[in-house]
PDB file of C-alpha atoms in Angstrom:
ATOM      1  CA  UNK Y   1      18.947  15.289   4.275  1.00 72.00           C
ATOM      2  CA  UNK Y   2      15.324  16.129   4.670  1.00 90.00           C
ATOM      3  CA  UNK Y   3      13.098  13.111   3.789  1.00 93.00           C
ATOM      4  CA  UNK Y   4       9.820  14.173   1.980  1.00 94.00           C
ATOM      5  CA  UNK Y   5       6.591  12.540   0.573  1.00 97.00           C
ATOM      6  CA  UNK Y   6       5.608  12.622  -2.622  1.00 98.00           C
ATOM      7  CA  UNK Y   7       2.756  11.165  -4.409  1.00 98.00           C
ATOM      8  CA  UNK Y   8       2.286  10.293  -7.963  1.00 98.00           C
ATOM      9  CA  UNK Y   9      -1.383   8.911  -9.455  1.00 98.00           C
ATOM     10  CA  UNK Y  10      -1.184   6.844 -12.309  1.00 98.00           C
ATOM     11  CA  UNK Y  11      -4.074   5.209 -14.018  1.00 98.00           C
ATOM     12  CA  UNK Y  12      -4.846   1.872 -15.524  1.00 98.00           C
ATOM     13  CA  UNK Y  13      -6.998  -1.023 -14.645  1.00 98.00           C
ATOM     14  CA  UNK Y  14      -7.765  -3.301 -11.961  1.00 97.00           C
ATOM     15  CA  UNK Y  15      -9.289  -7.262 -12.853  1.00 96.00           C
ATOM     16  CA  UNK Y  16     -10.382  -9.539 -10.626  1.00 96.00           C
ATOM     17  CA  UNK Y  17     -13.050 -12.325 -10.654  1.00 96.00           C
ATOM     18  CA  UNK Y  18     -13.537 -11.696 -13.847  1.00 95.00           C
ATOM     19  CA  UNK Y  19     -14.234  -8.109 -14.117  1.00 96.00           C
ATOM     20  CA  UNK Y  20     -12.000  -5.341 -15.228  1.00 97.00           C
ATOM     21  CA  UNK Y  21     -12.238  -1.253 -13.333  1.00 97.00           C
ATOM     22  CA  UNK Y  22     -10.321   1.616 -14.544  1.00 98.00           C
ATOM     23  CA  UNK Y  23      -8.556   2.902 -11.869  1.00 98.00           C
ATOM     24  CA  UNK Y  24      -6.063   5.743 -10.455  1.00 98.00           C
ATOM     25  CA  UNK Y  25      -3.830   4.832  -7.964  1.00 98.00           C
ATOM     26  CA  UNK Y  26      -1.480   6.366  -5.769  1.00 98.00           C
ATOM     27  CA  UNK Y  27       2.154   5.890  -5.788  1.00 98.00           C
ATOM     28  CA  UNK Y  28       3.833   6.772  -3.348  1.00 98.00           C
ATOM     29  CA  UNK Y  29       7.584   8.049  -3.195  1.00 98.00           C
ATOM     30  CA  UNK Y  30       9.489   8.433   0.051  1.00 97.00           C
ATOM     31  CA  UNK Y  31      12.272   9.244   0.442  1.00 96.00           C
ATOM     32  CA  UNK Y  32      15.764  12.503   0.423  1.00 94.00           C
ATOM     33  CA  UNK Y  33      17.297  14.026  -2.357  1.00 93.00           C
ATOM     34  CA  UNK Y  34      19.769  10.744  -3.132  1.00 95.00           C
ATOM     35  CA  UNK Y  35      17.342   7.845  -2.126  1.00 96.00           C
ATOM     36  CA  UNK Y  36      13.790   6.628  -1.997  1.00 97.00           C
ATOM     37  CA  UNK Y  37      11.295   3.939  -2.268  1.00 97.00           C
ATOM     38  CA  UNK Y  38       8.291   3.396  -4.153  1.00 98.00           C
ATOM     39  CA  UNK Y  39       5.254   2.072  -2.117  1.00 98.00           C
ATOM     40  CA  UNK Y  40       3.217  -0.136  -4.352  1.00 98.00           C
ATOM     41  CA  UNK Y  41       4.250   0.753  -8.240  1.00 98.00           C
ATOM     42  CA  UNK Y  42       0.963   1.024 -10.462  1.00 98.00           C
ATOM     43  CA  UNK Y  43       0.454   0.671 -13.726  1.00 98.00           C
ATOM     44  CA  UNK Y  44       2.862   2.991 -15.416  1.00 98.00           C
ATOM     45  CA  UNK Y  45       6.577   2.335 -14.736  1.00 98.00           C
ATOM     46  CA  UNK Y  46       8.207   5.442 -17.303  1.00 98.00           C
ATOM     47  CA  UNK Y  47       6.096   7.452 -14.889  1.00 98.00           C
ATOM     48  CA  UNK Y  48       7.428   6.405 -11.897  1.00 98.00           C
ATOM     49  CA  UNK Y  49      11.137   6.487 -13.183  1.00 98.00           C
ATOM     50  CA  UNK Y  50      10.510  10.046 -14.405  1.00 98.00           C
ATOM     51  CA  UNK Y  51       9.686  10.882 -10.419  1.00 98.00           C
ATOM     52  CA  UNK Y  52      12.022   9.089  -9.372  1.00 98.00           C
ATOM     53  CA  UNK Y  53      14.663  10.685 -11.505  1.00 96.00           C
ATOM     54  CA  UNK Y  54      18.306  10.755 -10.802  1.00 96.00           C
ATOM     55  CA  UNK Y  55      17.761   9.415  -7.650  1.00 97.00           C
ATOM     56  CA  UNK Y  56      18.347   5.663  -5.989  1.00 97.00           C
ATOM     57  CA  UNK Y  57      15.652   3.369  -6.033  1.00 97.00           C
ATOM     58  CA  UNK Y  58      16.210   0.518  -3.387  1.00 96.00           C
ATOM     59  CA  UNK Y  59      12.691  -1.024  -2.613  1.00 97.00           C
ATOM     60  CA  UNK Y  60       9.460  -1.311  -3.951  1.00 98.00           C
ATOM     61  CA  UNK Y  61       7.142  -2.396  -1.003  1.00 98.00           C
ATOM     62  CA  UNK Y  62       3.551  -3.567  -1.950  1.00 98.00           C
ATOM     63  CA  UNK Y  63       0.893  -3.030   0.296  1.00 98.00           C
ATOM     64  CA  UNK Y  64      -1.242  -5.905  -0.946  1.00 98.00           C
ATOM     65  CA  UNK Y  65      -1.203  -7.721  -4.878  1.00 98.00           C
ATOM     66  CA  UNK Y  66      -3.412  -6.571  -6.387  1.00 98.00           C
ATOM     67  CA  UNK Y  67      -2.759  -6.072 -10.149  1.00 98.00           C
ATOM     68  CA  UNK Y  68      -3.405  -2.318  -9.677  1.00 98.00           C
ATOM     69  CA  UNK Y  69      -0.724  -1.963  -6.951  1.00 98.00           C
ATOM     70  CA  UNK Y  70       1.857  -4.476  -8.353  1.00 98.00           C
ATOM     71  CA  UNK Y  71       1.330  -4.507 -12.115  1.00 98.00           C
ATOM     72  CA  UNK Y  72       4.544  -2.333 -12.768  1.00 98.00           C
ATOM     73  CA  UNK Y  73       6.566  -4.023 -10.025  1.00 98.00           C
ATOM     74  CA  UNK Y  74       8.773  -6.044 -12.180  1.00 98.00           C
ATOM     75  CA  UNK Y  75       9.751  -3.541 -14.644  1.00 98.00           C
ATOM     76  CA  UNK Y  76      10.379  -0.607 -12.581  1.00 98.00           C
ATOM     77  CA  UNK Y  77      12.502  -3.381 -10.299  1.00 98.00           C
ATOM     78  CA  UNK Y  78      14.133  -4.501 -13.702  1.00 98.00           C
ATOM     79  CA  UNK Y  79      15.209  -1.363 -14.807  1.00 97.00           C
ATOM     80  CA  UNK Y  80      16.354   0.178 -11.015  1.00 97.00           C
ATOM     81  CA  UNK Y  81      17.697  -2.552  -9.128  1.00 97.00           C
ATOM     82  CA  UNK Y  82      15.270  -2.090  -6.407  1.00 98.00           C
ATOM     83  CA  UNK Y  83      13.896  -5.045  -4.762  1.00 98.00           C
ATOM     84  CA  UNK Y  84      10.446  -6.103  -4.373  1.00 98.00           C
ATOM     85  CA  UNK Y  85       8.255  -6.594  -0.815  1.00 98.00           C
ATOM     86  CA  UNK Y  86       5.278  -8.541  -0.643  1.00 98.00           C
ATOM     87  CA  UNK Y  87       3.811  -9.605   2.731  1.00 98.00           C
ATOM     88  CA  UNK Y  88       3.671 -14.380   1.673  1.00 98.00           C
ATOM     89  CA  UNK Y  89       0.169 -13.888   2.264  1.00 98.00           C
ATOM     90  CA  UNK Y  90      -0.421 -12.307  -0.385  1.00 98.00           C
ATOM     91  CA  UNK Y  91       1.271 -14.667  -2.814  1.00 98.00           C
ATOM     92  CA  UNK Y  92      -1.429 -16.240  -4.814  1.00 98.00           C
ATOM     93  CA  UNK Y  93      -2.980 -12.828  -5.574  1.00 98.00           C
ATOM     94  CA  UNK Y  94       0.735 -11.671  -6.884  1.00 98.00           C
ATOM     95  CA  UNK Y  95       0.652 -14.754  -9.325  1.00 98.00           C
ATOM     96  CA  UNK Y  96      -2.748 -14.287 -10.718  1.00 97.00           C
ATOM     97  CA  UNK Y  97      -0.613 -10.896 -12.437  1.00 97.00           C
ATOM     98  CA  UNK Y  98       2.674 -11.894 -11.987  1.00 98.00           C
ATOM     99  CA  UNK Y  99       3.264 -16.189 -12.224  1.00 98.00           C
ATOM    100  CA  UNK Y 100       6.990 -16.256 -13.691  1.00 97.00           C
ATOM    101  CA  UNK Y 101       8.430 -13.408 -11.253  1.00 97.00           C
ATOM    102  CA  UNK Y 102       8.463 -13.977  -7.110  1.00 98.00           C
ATOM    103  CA  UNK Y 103       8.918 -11.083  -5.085  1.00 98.00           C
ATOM    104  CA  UNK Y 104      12.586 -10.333  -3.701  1.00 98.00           C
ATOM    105  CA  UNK Y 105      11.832 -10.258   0.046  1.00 98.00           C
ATOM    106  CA  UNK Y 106       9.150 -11.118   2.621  1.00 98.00           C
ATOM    107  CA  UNK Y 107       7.244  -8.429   4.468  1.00 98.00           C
ATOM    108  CA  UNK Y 108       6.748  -9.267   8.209  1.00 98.00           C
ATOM    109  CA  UNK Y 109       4.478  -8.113  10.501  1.00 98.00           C
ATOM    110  CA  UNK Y 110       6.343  -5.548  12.986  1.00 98.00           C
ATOM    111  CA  UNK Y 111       8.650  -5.727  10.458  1.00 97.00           C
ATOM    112  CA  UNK Y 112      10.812  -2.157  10.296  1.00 96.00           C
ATOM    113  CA  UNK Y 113      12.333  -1.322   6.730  1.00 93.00           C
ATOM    114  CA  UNK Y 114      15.186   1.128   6.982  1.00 90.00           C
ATOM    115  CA  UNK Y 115      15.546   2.693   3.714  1.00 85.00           C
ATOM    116  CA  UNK Y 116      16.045   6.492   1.996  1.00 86.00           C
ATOM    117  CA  UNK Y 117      16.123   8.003   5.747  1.00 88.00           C
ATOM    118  CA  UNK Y 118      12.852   6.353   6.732  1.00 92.00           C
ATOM    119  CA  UNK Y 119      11.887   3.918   9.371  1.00 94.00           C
ATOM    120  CA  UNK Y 120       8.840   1.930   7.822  1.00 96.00           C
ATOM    121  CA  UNK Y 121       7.646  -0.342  10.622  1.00 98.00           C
ATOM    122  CA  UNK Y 122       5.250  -2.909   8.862  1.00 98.00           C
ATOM    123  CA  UNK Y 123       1.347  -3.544  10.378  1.00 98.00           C
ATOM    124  CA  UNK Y 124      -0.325  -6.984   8.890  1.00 98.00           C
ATOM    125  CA  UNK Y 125      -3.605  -5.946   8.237  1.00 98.00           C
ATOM    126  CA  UNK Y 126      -5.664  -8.911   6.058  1.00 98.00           C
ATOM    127  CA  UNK Y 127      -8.830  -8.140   5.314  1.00 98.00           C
ATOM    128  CA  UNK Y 128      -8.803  -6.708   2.126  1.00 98.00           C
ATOM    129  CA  UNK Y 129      -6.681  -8.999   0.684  1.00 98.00           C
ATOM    130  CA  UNK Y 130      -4.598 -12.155   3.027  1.00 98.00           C
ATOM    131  CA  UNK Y 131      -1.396 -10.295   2.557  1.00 98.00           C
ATOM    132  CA  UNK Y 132      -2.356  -6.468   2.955  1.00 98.00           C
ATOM    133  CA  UNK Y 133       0.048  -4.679   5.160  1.00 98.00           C
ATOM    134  CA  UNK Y 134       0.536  -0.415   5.971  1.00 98.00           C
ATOM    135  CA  UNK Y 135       3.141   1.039   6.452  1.00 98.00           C
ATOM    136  CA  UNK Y 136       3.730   3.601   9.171  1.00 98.00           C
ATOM    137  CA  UNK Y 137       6.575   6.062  10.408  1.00 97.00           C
ATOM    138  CA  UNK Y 138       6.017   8.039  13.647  1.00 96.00           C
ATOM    139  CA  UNK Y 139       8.633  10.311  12.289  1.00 94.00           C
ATOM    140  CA  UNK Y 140       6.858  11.014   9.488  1.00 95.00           C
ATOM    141  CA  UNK Y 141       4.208  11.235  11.355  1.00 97.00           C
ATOM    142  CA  UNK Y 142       2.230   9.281   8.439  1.00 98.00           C
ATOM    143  CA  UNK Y 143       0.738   6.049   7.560  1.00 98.00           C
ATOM    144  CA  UNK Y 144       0.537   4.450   3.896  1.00 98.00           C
ATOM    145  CA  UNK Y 145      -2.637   2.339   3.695  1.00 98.00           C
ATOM    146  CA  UNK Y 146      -2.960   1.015   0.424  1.00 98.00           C
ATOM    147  CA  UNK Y 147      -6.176  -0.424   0.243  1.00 98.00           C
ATOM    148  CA  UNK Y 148      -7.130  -1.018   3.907  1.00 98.00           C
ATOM    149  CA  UNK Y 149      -8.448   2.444   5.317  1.00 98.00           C
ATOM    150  CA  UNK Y 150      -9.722   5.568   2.780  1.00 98.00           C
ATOM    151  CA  UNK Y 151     -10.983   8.570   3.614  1.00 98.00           C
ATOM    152  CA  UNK Y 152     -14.560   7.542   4.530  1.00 96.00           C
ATOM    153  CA  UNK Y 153     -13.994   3.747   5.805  1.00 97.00           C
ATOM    154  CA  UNK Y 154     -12.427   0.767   4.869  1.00 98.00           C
ATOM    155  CA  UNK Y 155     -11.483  -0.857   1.464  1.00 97.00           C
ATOM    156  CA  UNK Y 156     -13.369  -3.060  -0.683  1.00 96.00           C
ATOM    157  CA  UNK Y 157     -14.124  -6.621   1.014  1.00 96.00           C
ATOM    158  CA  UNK Y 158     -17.075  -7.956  -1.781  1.00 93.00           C
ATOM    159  CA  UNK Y 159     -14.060  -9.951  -3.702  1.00 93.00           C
ATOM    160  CA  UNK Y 160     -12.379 -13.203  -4.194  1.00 96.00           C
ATOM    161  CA  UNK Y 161      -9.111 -12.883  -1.101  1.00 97.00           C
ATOM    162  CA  UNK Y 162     -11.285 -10.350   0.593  1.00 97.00           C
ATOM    163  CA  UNK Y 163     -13.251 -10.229   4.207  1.00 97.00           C
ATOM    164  CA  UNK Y 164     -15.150  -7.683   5.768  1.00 97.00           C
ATOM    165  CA  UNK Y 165     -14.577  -8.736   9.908  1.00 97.00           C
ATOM    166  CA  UNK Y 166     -11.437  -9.063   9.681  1.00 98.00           C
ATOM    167  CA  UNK Y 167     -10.411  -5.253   7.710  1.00 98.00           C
ATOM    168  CA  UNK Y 168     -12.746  -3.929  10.506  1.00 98.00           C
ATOM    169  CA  UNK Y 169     -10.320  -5.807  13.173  1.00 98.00           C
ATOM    170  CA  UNK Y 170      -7.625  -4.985  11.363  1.00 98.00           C
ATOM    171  CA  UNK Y 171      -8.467  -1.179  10.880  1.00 98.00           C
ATOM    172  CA  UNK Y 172      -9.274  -1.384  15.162  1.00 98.00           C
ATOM    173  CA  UNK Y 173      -6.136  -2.994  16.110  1.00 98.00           C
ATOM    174  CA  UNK Y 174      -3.584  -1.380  14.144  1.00 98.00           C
ATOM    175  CA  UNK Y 175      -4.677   1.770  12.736  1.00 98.00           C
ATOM    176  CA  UNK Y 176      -7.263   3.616  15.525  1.00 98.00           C
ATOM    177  CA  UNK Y 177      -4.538   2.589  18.371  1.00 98.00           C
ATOM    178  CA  UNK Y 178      -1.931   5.319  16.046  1.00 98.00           C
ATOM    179  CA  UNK Y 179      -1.667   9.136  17.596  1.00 98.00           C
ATOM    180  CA  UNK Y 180      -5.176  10.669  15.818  1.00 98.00           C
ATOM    181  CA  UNK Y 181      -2.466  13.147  13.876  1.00 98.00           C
ATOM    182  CA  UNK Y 182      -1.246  10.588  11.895  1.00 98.00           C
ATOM    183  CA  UNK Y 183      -1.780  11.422   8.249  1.00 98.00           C
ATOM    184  CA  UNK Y 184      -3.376   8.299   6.385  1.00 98.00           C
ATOM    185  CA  UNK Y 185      -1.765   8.275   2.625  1.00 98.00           C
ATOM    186  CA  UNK Y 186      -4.048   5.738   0.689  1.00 98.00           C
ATOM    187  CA  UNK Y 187      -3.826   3.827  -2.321  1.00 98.00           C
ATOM    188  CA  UNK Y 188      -6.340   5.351  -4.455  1.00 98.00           C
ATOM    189  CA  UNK Y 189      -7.720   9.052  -3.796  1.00 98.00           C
ATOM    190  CA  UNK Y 190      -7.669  11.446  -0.896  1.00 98.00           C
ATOM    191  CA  UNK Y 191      -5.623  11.100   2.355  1.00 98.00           C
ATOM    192  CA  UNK Y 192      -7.436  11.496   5.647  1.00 98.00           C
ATOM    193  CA  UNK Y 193      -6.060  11.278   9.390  1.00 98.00           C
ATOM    194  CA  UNK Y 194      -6.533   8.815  11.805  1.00 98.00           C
ATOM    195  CA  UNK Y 195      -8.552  10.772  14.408  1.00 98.00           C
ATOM    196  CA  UNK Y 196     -10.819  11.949  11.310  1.00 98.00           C
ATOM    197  CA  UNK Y 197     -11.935   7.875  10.477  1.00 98.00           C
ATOM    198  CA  UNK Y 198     -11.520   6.783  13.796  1.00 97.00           C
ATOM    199  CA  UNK Y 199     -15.211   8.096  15.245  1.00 97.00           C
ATOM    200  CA  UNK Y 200     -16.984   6.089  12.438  1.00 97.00           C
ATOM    201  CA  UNK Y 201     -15.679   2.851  12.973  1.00 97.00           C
ATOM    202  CA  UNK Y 202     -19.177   1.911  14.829  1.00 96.00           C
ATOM    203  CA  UNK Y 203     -21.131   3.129  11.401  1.00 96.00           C
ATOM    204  CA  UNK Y 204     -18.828   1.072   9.061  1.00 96.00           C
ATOM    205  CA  UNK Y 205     -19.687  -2.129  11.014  1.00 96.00           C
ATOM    206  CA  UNK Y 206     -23.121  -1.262  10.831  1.00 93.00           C
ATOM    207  CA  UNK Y 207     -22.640  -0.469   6.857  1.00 90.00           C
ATOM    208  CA  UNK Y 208     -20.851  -3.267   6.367  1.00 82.00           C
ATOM    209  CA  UNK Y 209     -23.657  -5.522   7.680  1.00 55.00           C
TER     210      UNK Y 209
END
């Protein structure tokens, strides 16, 4: 069965330190015509069930815990079996939305989830939050980067969790070192491709500074 990406945006808000965004994120759901996972369920759980439809939800892998990535996590898990992924990193963030519900399972870096006819091979990469983690698959030739790489540079590090060296060595180590092809599926917005970020890493440090 051919295994396909498709990508829902939902909208809703995002709160932390005190301040409250509307948002739309990107949900992403991978996966053949019997299976799939949801990577990072926002805000809007009928949503996602309605895209998931008939099909078999088995995992919903967060990318980082954020209440925008994770607020619909229980629910959709609830109502679909599926079991939850959170790198332990990002625990503390998870319980700020979540503080009666632990995830299922532990995310690990180099880590490879085999689910819906992917092979998801986990990347740690802290920075914008502890815990944040992408998820790539050569065969797909794709990587899901929640909230760590964007098109036009890295995610937000001016938070509570969040710190702006280390997403930079984090984006360096485990992202720019992927074949420049790879297509970069983020958590909120456009995707991009590795080898279109990759030349600008030198002007994000300097930004970021």
């Amino acid at each position: 069965m051919t295994v396909r990406i498709e990508r829902l945006v939902t909208s809703g808000q995002f709160s932390l330190d005190g301040g409250t965004w509307d948002v739309e994120n990107n949900v992403w759901i991978v996966g053949d015509e019997r299976e799939v996972i949801v990577i990072d369920a926002a805000h809007d759980p009928d949503a996602i069930i309605a895209a998931v439809d008939d099909r078999d939800l088995t995992a919903i892998v967060c990318t980082h815990a954020h209440n925008d990535h994770v607020n619909a996590a229980p629910e959709l898990a609830a109502r679909t079996g599926a079991t939850i992924w959170l790198h332990p990193d990002d625990l503390p963030l998870w319980k700020m939305t979540h503080p009666d519900r632990d995830p299922d399972r532990h995310l690990l870096d180099g880590q490879v989830i085999e689910a819906a006819g992917t092979d998801l091979t986990v990347l740690h990469t802290p920075g914008h939050a502890p815990g944040a983690v992408c998820l790539y698959d050569p065969g797909l030739g794709a990587v899901f980067t929640g909230d760590t790489l964007f098109h036009g540079g890295p995610g937000a590090t001016g938070r509570s969790y969040s710190h702006f060296p280390t997403i930079i060595d984090s984006i360096r180590d485990k992202l720019l070192t992927l074949p420049p092809e790879t297509k970069v599926l983020t958590g909120h917005g456009d995707s991009t491709t590795i080898g279109a970020e990759a030349p600008h890493l030198e002007e994000w440090i300097r930004r970021g500074h």
